[in-house]
PDB file of C-alpha atoms in Angstrom:
ATOM      1  CA  UNK W1121       1.983  72.160  28.523  1.00  0.00           C
ATOM      2  CA  UNK W1122       3.609  70.574  30.924  1.00  0.00           C
ATOM      3  CA  UNK W1123       1.902  67.477  31.412  1.00  0.00           C
ATOM      4  CA  UNK W1124       1.631  66.998  27.604  1.00  0.00           C
ATOM      5  CA  UNK W1125       5.366  66.794  27.327  1.00  0.00           C
ATOM      6  CA  UNK W1126       5.151  63.253  29.992  1.00  0.00           C
ATOM      7  CA  UNK W1127       2.313  62.072  27.911  1.00  0.00           C
ATOM      8  CA  UNK W1128       3.913  61.971  24.518  1.00  0.00           C
ATOM      9  CA  UNK W1129       7.155  59.445  25.256  1.00  0.00           C
ATOM     10  CA  UNK W1130       4.484  57.104  26.435  1.00  0.00           C
ATOM     11  CA  UNK W1131       2.158  57.548  23.407  1.00  0.00           C
ATOM     12  CA  UNK W1132       5.351  57.013  21.097  1.00  0.00           C
ATOM     13  CA  UNK W1133       6.092  54.190  23.438  1.00  0.00           C
ATOM     14  CA  UNK W1134       2.580  52.827  22.547  1.00  0.00           C
ATOM     15  CA  UNK W1135       2.461  53.227  19.186  1.00  0.00           C
ATOM     16  CA  UNK W1136       6.225  50.882  19.384  1.00  0.00           C
ATOM     17  CA  UNK W1137       5.094  48.376  21.087  1.00  0.00           C
ATOM     18  CA  UNK W1138       2.068  48.113  18.636  1.00  0.00           C
ATOM     19  CA  UNK W1139       4.444  47.706  16.293  1.00  0.00           C
ATOM     20  CA  UNK W1140       6.801  45.293  17.713  1.00  0.00           C
ATOM     21  CA  UNK W1141       3.397  43.100  18.156  1.00  0.00           C
ATOM     22  CA  UNK W1142       2.281  43.222  14.442  1.00  0.00           C
ATOM     23  CA  UNK W1143       5.781  42.433  13.333  1.00  0.00           C
ATOM     24  CA  UNK W1144       5.900  39.202  15.779  1.00  0.00           C
ATOM     25  CA  UNK W1145       2.461  38.702  14.861  1.00  0.00           C
ATOM     26  CA  UNK W1146       3.375  38.568  11.329  1.00  0.00           C
ATOM     27  CA  UNK W1147       6.272  35.841  11.404  1.00  0.00           C
ATOM     28  CA  UNK W1148       4.014  33.734  14.163  1.00  0.00           C
ATOM     29  CA  UNK W1149       1.257  33.498  11.444  1.00  0.00           C
ATOM     30  CA  UNK W1150       4.029  33.236   8.053  1.00  0.00           C
ATOM     31  CA  UNK W1151       2.019  31.458   5.057  1.00  0.00           C
ATOM     32  CA  UNK W1152       3.155  27.561   5.569  1.00  0.00           C
ATOM     33  CA  UNK W1153       2.225  24.218   4.188  1.00  0.00           C
ATOM     34  CA  UNK W1154       2.397  20.797   6.124  1.00  0.00           C
ATOM     35  CA  UNK W1155       4.037  18.133   3.647  1.00  0.00           C
ATOM     36  CA  UNK W1156       3.441  14.446   4.517  1.00  0.00           C
ATOM     37  CA  UNK W1157       7.196  12.704   2.826  1.00  0.00           C
ATOM     38  CA  UNK W1158       9.126   9.764   2.984  1.00  0.00           C
ATOM     39  CA  UNK W1159      12.402   9.307   5.238  1.00  0.00           C
ATOM     40  CA  UNK W1160      14.237   9.020   2.134  1.00  0.00           C
ATOM     41  CA  UNK W1161      13.966  12.769   0.679  1.00  0.00           C
ATOM     42  CA  UNK W1162      14.562  14.029   4.251  1.00  0.00           C
ATOM     43  CA  UNK W1163      17.231  11.867   5.203  1.00  0.00           C
ATOM     44  CA  UNK W1164      19.149  12.415   2.148  1.00  0.00           C
ATOM     45  CA  UNK W1165      19.262  15.371   2.810  1.00  0.00           C
ATOM     46  CA  UNK W1166      17.467  16.855  -0.474  1.00  0.00           C
ATOM     47  CA  UNK W1167      14.824  18.788   1.399  1.00  0.00           C
ATOM     48  CA  UNK W1168      17.321  20.795   3.150  1.00  0.00           C
ATOM     49  CA  UNK W1169      18.288  21.819   0.169  1.00  0.00           C
ATOM     50  CA  UNK W1170      15.522  22.309  -1.933  1.00  0.00           C
ATOM     51  CA  UNK W1171      12.788  23.849  -0.103  1.00  0.00           C
ATOM     52  CA  UNK W1172      14.743  26.937   1.119  1.00  0.00           C
ATOM     53  CA  UNK W1173      14.408  27.374  -2.767  1.00  0.00           C
ATOM     54  CA  UNK W1174      11.235  26.925  -2.959  1.00  0.00           C
ATOM     55  CA  UNK W1175      10.546  29.459  -0.020  1.00  0.00           C
ATOM     56  CA  UNK W1176      12.640  32.033  -1.961  1.00  0.00           C
ATOM     57  CA  UNK W1177      10.073  31.350  -5.433  1.00  0.00           C
ATOM     58  CA  UNK W1178       7.106  31.428  -3.119  1.00  0.00           C
ATOM     59  CA  UNK W1179       7.651  33.174   0.389  1.00  0.00           C
ATOM     60  CA  UNK W1180       6.162  29.650   1.850  1.00  0.00           C
ATOM     61  CA  UNK W1181       7.658  27.626   4.634  1.00  0.00           C
ATOM     62  CA  UNK W1182       7.126  24.008   4.113  1.00  0.00           C
ATOM     63  CA  UNK W1183       6.807  21.588   7.485  1.00  0.00           C
ATOM     64  CA  UNK W1184       8.143  18.207   6.622  1.00  0.00           C
ATOM     65  CA  UNK W1185       6.256  15.369   8.658  1.00  0.00           C
ATOM     66  CA  UNK W1186       8.703  12.514   7.893  1.00  0.00           C
ATOM     67  CA  UNK W1187       7.344   9.128   7.687  1.00  0.00           C
ATOM     68  CA  UNK W1188       7.156   6.252   5.676  1.00  0.00           C
ATOM     69  CA  UNK W1189       5.219   5.995   2.592  1.00  0.00           C
ATOM     70  CA  UNK W1190       2.328   4.068   3.395  1.00  0.00           C
ATOM     71  CA  UNK W1191       2.112   6.417   7.251  1.00  0.00           C
ATOM     72  CA  UNK W1192       2.659   9.423   5.206  1.00  0.00           C
ATOM     73  CA  UNK W1193      -0.649   8.170   2.790  1.00  0.00           C
ATOM     74  CA  UNK W1194      -2.711   7.614   6.276  1.00  0.00           C
ATOM     75  CA  UNK W1195      -1.589  10.835   7.572  1.00  0.00           C
ATOM     76  CA  UNK W1196      -2.892  12.552   4.297  1.00  0.00           C
ATOM     77  CA  UNK W1197      -6.375  10.520   4.723  1.00  0.00           C
ATOM     78  CA  UNK W1198      -6.237  11.839   8.202  1.00  0.00           C
ATOM     79  CA  UNK W1199      -6.012  15.414   6.727  1.00  0.00           C
ATOM     80  CA  UNK W1200      -2.658  16.006   8.695  1.00  0.00           C
ATOM     81  CA  UNK W1201      -1.205  17.146   5.683  1.00  0.00           C
ATOM     82  CA  UNK W1202      -1.750  19.549   2.177  1.00  0.00           C
ATOM     83  CA  UNK W1203       0.674  18.074  -0.077  1.00  0.00           C
ATOM     84  CA  UNK W1204       2.353  14.334  -0.182  1.00  0.00           C
ATOM     85  CA  UNK W1205       5.869  13.451  -1.434  1.00  0.00           C
ATOM     86  CA  UNK W1206       5.881  10.111  -1.698  1.00  0.00           C
ATOM     87  CA  UNK W1207       7.701   6.863  -3.781  1.00  0.00           C
ATOM     88  CA  UNK W1208       5.010   4.158  -4.038  1.00  0.00           C
ATOM     89  CA  UNK W1209       3.821   4.668  -7.121  1.00  0.00           C
ATOM     90  CA  UNK W1210       0.849   1.734  -7.063  1.00  0.00           C
ATOM     91  CA  UNK W1211      -0.005   2.931  -3.422  1.00  0.00           C
ATOM     92  CA  UNK W1212      -0.088   6.788  -4.816  1.00  0.00           C
ATOM     93  CA  UNK W1213      -2.677   5.527  -7.752  1.00  0.00           C
ATOM     94  CA  UNK W1214      -4.697   3.823  -5.431  1.00  0.00           C
ATOM     95  CA  UNK W1215      -5.042   7.051  -3.015  1.00  0.00           C
ATOM     96  CA  UNK W1216      -5.700   9.732  -5.708  1.00  0.00           C
ATOM     97  CA  UNK W1217      -8.425   7.312  -7.292  1.00  0.00           C
ATOM     98  CA  UNK W1218     -10.024   6.717  -4.031  1.00  0.00           C
ATOM     99  CA  UNK W1219     -10.723  10.588  -4.251  1.00  0.00           C
ATOM    100  CA  UNK W1220      -7.825  11.462  -1.395  1.00  0.00           C
ATOM    101  CA  UNK W1221      -5.704  12.593  -3.603  1.00  0.00           C
ATOM    102  CA  UNK W1222      -6.323  15.554  -6.167  1.00  0.00           C
ATOM    103  CA  UNK W1223      -3.734  14.229  -9.149  1.00  0.00           C
ATOM    104  CA  UNK W1224      -0.234  12.416  -8.611  1.00  0.00           C
ATOM    105  CA  UNK W1225       2.729  14.214 -10.682  1.00  0.00           C
ATOM    106  CA  UNK W1226       6.182  12.157 -10.964  1.00  0.00           C
ATOM    107  CA  UNK W1227       9.125  14.180  -9.751  1.00  0.00           C
ATOM    108  CA  UNK W1228      12.002  12.360 -10.047  1.00  0.00           C
ATOM    109  CA  UNK W1229      13.919   8.806  -9.389  1.00  0.00           C
ATOM    110  CA  UNK W1230      16.931   7.159  -8.291  1.00  0.00           C
ATOM    111  CA  UNK W1231      17.170   3.659  -7.522  1.00  0.00           C
ATOM    112  CA  UNK W1232      17.300   1.362  -4.676  1.00  0.00           C
ATOM    113  CA  UNK W1233      20.459  -0.736  -3.780  1.00  0.00           C
ATOM    114  CA  UNK W1234      21.384  -3.828  -1.756  1.00  0.00           C
ATOM    115  CA  UNK W1235      23.862  -3.158   0.707  1.00  0.00           C
ATOM    116  CA  UNK W1236      25.775  -5.834   2.955  1.00  0.00           C
ATOM    117  CA  UNK W1237      28.950  -6.414   4.437  1.00  0.00           C
ATOM    118  CA  UNK W1238      32.179  -5.975   2.282  1.00  0.00           C
ATOM    119  CA  UNK W1239      32.909  -9.638   2.369  1.00  0.00           C
ATOM    120  CA  UNK W1240      29.662 -10.916   1.161  1.00  0.00           C
ATOM    121  CA  UNK W1241      29.006 -14.242   3.305  1.00  0.00           C
ATOM    122  CA  UNK W1242      25.764 -14.719   1.558  1.00  0.00           C
ATOM    123  CA  UNK W1243      27.532 -14.575  -2.015  1.00  0.00           C
ATOM    124  CA  UNK W1244      24.704 -12.006  -3.454  1.00  0.00           C
ATOM    125  CA  UNK W1245      27.131  -9.700  -5.110  1.00  0.00           C
ATOM    126  CA  UNK W1246      25.890  -9.039  -8.712  1.00  0.00           C
ATOM    127  CA  UNK W1247      22.812  -7.124 -10.409  1.00  0.00           C
ATOM    128  CA  UNK W1248      19.855  -9.467  -9.707  1.00  0.00           C
ATOM    129  CA  UNK W1249      18.394  -8.304  -6.940  1.00  0.00           C
ATOM    130  CA  UNK W1250      16.006 -11.544  -6.828  1.00  0.00           C
ATOM    131  CA  UNK W1251      18.572 -13.857  -7.308  1.00  0.00           C
ATOM    132  CA  UNK W1252      20.278 -12.225  -4.268  1.00  0.00           C
ATOM    133  CA  UNK W1253      17.488 -12.426  -2.125  1.00  0.00           C
ATOM    134  CA  UNK W1254      16.786 -16.303  -2.966  1.00  0.00           C
ATOM    135  CA  UNK W1255      20.496 -17.257  -1.763  1.00  0.00           C
ATOM    136  CA  UNK W1256      19.749 -14.835   1.601  1.00  0.00           C
ATOM    137  CA  UNK W1257      16.572 -16.557   2.243  1.00  0.00           C
ATOM    138  CA  UNK W1258      18.612 -20.152   1.430  1.00  0.00           C
ATOM    139  CA  UNK W1259      21.305 -19.517   3.706  1.00  0.00           C
ATOM    140  CA  UNK W1260      19.420 -17.595   6.882  1.00  0.00           C
ATOM    141  CA  UNK W1261      21.461 -14.576   5.900  1.00  0.00           C
ATOM    142  CA  UNK W1262      20.505 -11.572   8.337  1.00  0.00           C
ATOM    143  CA  UNK W1263      18.579  -8.956   6.679  1.00  0.00           C
ATOM    144  CA  UNK W1264      17.169  -6.043   8.059  1.00  0.00           C
ATOM    145  CA  UNK W1265      13.704  -4.568   6.670  1.00  0.00           C
ATOM    146  CA  UNK W1266      12.274  -1.373   7.855  1.00  0.00           C
ATOM    147  CA  UNK W1267       8.829  -3.244   8.405  1.00  0.00           C
ATOM    148  CA  UNK W1268       7.297   0.419   8.438  1.00  0.00           C
ATOM    149  CA  UNK W1269       4.793   0.173   5.479  1.00  0.00           C
ATOM    150  CA  UNK W1270       7.436   2.628   3.890  1.00  0.00           C
ATOM    151  CA  UNK W1271       7.930   3.078  -0.170  1.00  0.00           C
ATOM    152  CA  UNK W1272      11.588   0.920   0.078  1.00  0.00           C
ATOM    153  CA  UNK W1273       9.839  -1.507   2.282  1.00  0.00           C
ATOM    154  CA  UNK W1274       6.963  -2.337  -0.267  1.00  0.00           C
ATOM    155  CA  UNK W1275       9.437  -2.623  -3.128  1.00  0.00           C
ATOM    156  CA  UNK W1276      11.410  -4.886  -0.574  1.00  0.00           C
ATOM    157  CA  UNK W1277       8.301  -6.994  -0.606  1.00  0.00           C
ATOM    158  CA  UNK W1278       8.014  -7.239  -4.141  1.00  0.00           C
ATOM    159  CA  UNK W1279      11.142  -8.268  -4.364  1.00  0.00           C
ATOM    160  CA  UNK W1280      10.995 -11.303  -1.866  1.00  0.00           C
ATOM    161  CA  UNK W1281       7.364 -12.186  -3.870  1.00  0.00           C
ATOM    162  CA  UNK W1282       9.664 -12.913  -6.794  1.00  0.00           C
ATOM    163  CA  UNK W1283      11.887 -14.369  -5.015  1.00  0.00           C
ATOM    164  CA  UNK W1284       9.255 -16.934  -3.904  1.00  0.00           C
ATOM    165  CA  UNK W1285      10.354 -16.128  -0.691  1.00  0.00           C
ATOM    166  CA  UNK W1286       7.778 -13.786   0.803  1.00  0.00           C
ATOM    167  CA  UNK W1287       6.108 -16.337   3.517  1.00  0.00           C
ATOM    168  CA  UNK W1288       9.692 -18.147   3.525  1.00  0.00           C
ATOM    169  CA  UNK W1289      12.787 -14.927   4.347  1.00  0.00           C
ATOM    170  CA  UNK W1290      15.017 -17.125   6.423  1.00  0.00           C
ATOM    171  CA  UNK W1291      15.988 -17.473   9.889  1.00  0.00           C
ATOM    172  CA  UNK W1292      17.952 -14.341   9.646  1.00  0.00           C
ATOM    173  CA  UNK W1293      15.170 -12.029   8.824  1.00  0.00           C
ATOM    174  CA  UNK W1294      14.719  -9.013  10.974  1.00  0.00           C
ATOM    175  CA  UNK W1295      12.203  -5.827  10.675  1.00  0.00           C
ATOM    176  CA  UNK W1296      12.745  -3.202  12.745  1.00  0.00           C
ATOM    177  CA  UNK W1297       9.888  -0.994  11.871  1.00  0.00           C
ATOM    178  CA  UNK W1298      11.982   1.864  11.462  1.00  0.00           C
ATOM    179  CA  UNK W1299      13.331   4.670   8.909  1.00  0.00           C
ATOM    180  CA  UNK W1300      15.877   4.171   6.642  1.00  0.00           C
ATOM    181  CA  UNK W1301      19.000   5.640   8.496  1.00  0.00           C
ATOM    182  CA  UNK W1302      17.751   3.624  11.590  1.00  0.00           C
ATOM    183  CA  UNK W1303      17.898   0.581   9.390  1.00  0.00           C
ATOM    184  CA  UNK W1304      21.089   1.062   8.285  1.00  0.00           C
ATOM    185  CA  UNK W1305      22.675   1.725  11.548  1.00  0.00           C
ATOM    186  CA  UNK W1306      21.284  -1.529  12.482  1.00  0.00           C
ATOM    187  CA  UNK W1307      22.878  -3.653   9.261  1.00  0.00           C
ATOM    188  CA  UNK W1308      26.254  -1.416   9.639  1.00  0.00           C
ATOM    189  CA  UNK W1309      26.207  -2.583  13.518  1.00  0.00           C
ATOM    190  CA  UNK W1310      25.433  -6.134  13.235  1.00  0.00           C
ATOM    191  CA  UNK W1311      26.966  -6.987   9.358  1.00  0.00           C
ATOM    192  CA  UNK W1312      23.253  -7.443   8.137  1.00  0.00           C
ATOM    193  CA  UNK W1313      22.010  -7.128   4.601  1.00  0.00           C
ATOM    194  CA  UNK W1314      19.217  -4.125   3.883  1.00  0.00           C
ATOM    195  CA  UNK W1315      17.623  -2.783   0.716  1.00  0.00           C
ATOM    196  CA  UNK W1316      18.243   1.080   0.746  1.00  0.00           C
ATOM    197  CA  UNK W1317      17.699   4.012  -1.389  1.00  0.00           C
ATOM    198  CA  UNK W1318      21.097   5.331  -3.284  1.00  0.00           C
ATOM    199  CA  UNK W1319      20.191   9.009  -1.774  1.00  0.00           C
ATOM    200  CA  UNK W1320      19.614   7.576   2.300  1.00  0.00           C
ATOM    201  CA  UNK W1321      22.975   5.637   1.338  1.00  0.00           C
ATOM    202  CA  UNK W1322      25.186   8.222  -0.160  1.00  0.00           C
ATOM    203  CA  UNK W1323      23.736  10.462   3.086  1.00  0.00           C
ATOM    204  CA  UNK W1324      24.975   7.920   5.258  1.00  0.00           C
ATOM    205  CA  UNK W1325      28.277   8.209   7.476  1.00  0.00           C
ATOM    206  CA  UNK W1326      27.836   5.305   9.880  1.00  0.00           C
ATOM    207  CA  UNK W1327      28.645   2.813   6.751  1.00  0.00           C
ATOM    208  CA  UNK W1328      31.095   0.886   8.948  1.00  0.00           C
ATOM    209  CA  UNK W1329      31.998  -2.589   6.992  1.00  0.00           C
ATOM    210  CA  UNK W1330      28.681  -1.854   4.618  1.00  0.00           C
ATOM    211  CA  UNK W1331      29.332  -1.991   1.094  1.00  0.00           C
ATOM    212  CA  UNK W1332      27.015  -1.786  -2.296  1.00  0.00           C
ATOM    213  CA  UNK W1333      26.338  -5.249  -3.040  1.00  0.00           C
ATOM    214  CA  UNK W1334      23.396  -5.402  -5.907  1.00  0.00           C
ATOM    215  CA  UNK W1335      23.182  -2.543  -8.133  1.00  0.00           C
ATOM    216  CA  UNK W1336      21.856  -1.787 -11.694  1.00  0.00           C
ATOM    217  CA  UNK W1337      18.772  -4.032 -11.628  1.00  0.00           C
ATOM    218  CA  UNK W1338      15.824  -2.588 -13.488  1.00  0.00           C
ATOM    219  CA  UNK W1339      13.453  -3.761 -11.234  1.00  0.00           C
ATOM    220  CA  UNK W1340      15.738  -1.793  -8.161  1.00  0.00           C
ATOM    221  CA  UNK W1341      14.141   1.863 -10.367  1.00  0.00           C
ATOM    222  CA  UNK W1342      12.435   3.921  -7.735  1.00  0.00           C
ATOM    223  CA  UNK W1343       9.921   6.608  -8.829  1.00  0.00           C
ATOM    224  CA  UNK W1344       9.007   9.705  -6.750  1.00  0.00           C
ATOM    225  CA  UNK W1345       5.487  11.327  -6.790  1.00  0.00           C
ATOM    226  CA  UNK W1346       3.733  14.568  -5.465  1.00  0.00           C
ATOM    227  CA  UNK W1347       0.139  15.284  -5.070  1.00  0.00           C
ATOM    228  CA  UNK W1348      -2.040  17.635  -3.170  1.00  0.00           C
ATOM    229  CA  UNK W1349      -4.612  16.352  -0.823  1.00  0.00           C
ATOM    230  CA  UNK W1350      -7.954  16.568  -1.893  1.00  0.00           C
ATOM    231  CA  UNK W1351      -9.765  19.212  -0.204  1.00  0.00           C
ATOM    232  CA  UNK W1352     -13.414  17.517  -1.282  1.00  0.00           C
ATOM    233  CA  UNK W1353     -12.435  15.286   1.541  1.00  0.00           C
ATOM    234  CA  UNK W1354     -10.309  17.695   4.216  1.00  0.00           C
ATOM    235  CA  UNK W1355     -11.641  21.031   3.931  1.00  0.00           C
ATOM    236  CA  UNK W1356      -9.078  23.072   5.588  1.00  0.00           C
ATOM    237  CA  UNK W1357      -6.391  21.889   3.160  1.00  0.00           C
ATOM    238  CA  UNK W1358      -4.323  24.773   2.178  1.00  0.00           C
ATOM    239  CA  UNK W1359      -5.074  23.995  -1.969  1.00  0.00           C
ATOM    240  CA  UNK W1360      -3.651  27.368  -3.720  1.00  0.00           C
ATOM    241  CA  UNK W1361      -0.489  26.913  -1.568  1.00  0.00           C
ATOM    242  CA  UNK W1362      -0.263  23.164  -1.818  1.00  0.00           C
ATOM    243  CA  UNK W1363      -0.839  23.405  -5.484  1.00  0.00           C
ATOM    244  CA  UNK W1364       2.393  26.141  -5.805  1.00  0.00           C
ATOM    245  CA  UNK W1365       4.842  23.490  -4.291  1.00  0.00           C
ATOM    246  CA  UNK W1366       3.635  20.939  -6.732  1.00  0.00           C
ATOM    247  CA  UNK W1367       3.552  23.457  -9.829  1.00  0.00           C
ATOM    248  CA  UNK W1368       7.137  24.586  -8.851  1.00  0.00           C
ATOM    249  CA  UNK W1369       8.794  21.284  -7.938  1.00  0.00           C
ATOM    250  CA  UNK W1370       7.480  20.204 -11.835  1.00  0.00           C
ATOM    251  CA  UNK W1371       8.512  23.224 -13.175  1.00  0.00           C
ATOM    252  CA  UNK W1372      11.864  23.797 -15.030  1.00  0.00           C
ATOM    253  CA  UNK W1373      13.158  25.627 -11.626  1.00  0.00           C
ATOM    254  CA  UNK W1374      12.264  23.078  -9.572  1.00  0.00           C
ATOM    255  CA  UNK W1375      13.510  20.417 -11.509  1.00  0.00           C
ATOM    256  CA  UNK W1376      16.834  22.303 -12.224  1.00  0.00           C
ATOM    257  CA  UNK W1377      17.376  22.190  -8.232  1.00  0.00           C
ATOM    258  CA  UNK W1378      16.495  18.343  -7.191  1.00  0.00           C
ATOM    259  CA  UNK W1379      19.360  18.138 -10.417  1.00  0.00           C
ATOM    260  CA  UNK W1380      21.545  20.028  -8.628  1.00  0.00           C
ATOM    261  CA  UNK W1381      21.860  18.424  -5.336  1.00  0.00           C
ATOM    262  CA  UNK W1382      24.820  16.083  -5.074  1.00  0.00           C
ATOM    263  CA  UNK W1383      26.949  14.353  -2.621  1.00  0.00           C
ATOM    264  CA  UNK W1384      30.534  14.181  -3.450  1.00  0.00           C
ATOM    265  CA  UNK W1385      29.901  15.050  -6.603  1.00  0.00           C
ATOM    266  CA  UNK W1386      27.365  12.213  -7.213  1.00  0.00           C
ATOM    267  CA  UNK W1387      23.772  13.284  -8.170  1.00  0.00           C
ATOM    268  CA  UNK W1388      20.919  11.936  -5.577  1.00  0.00           C
ATOM    269  CA  UNK W1389      17.917  12.406  -7.847  1.00  0.00           C
ATOM    270  CA  UNK W1390      17.020  12.637 -11.381  1.00  0.00           C
ATOM    271  CA  UNK W1391      14.281  14.946 -12.228  1.00  0.00           C
ATOM    272  CA  UNK W1392      11.359  13.889 -14.821  1.00  0.00           C
ATOM    273  CA  UNK W1393       8.305  15.321 -14.470  1.00  0.00           C
ATOM    274  CA  UNK W1394       8.371  16.062 -18.174  1.00  0.00           C
ATOM    275  CA  UNK W1395       8.270  12.639 -18.891  1.00  0.00           C
TER     276      UNK W1395
END
């Protein structure tokens, strides 16, 4: 019996260690999905507000890979994401038509803006983005393009084409091959113009002498969509969990969270899944 007194504590310790290992294991293997998305949804601060609410509703963690929309779509094509949240509708619809995505659903919108030095040396201020780019091209105005195949870059190239300057943007045109935040930093430090999404701009602190110069053009409309990666292409995709995110973000609950995200009292994104 004396020996048994020595064995019981060891047994209890063993059970305790097993419990600890079980709990740690549970944390290490918490359910999660990977979402390829745009830099604008991350750098605007939206995901820092939205995803904790989704976790409360579902128990799921979301790992975000923030890239330009073109790169995000490529990431999904490789099977390195379960769900996409991006903003280039033409590219998104092609992605689904080619069989890479299950279905595209609209989620929300905001708009693009043209920012530049407050004194506006190129004289672009107004509501017509095409006329603004014509002036920049003609005057060789300094312009920072993301040049990264993002949704913002795709929109910018469409506007240059409408301006008749897609092949001749002027000697001041430079591509950084970077995200929205870094592009704005370059524009701010060099006194250049840039096309930005309003969400990132509102969350951007290092504005220096930059100001919004062109806004309100209907062509600056910026729609976001969400879709699950097709498991027929990549069987390892976590379809059920990815669909939970899609269903939640387009539901009244998810749409309300999006509408409630504001900076300085200004709403960044406008939900429109129902439309």
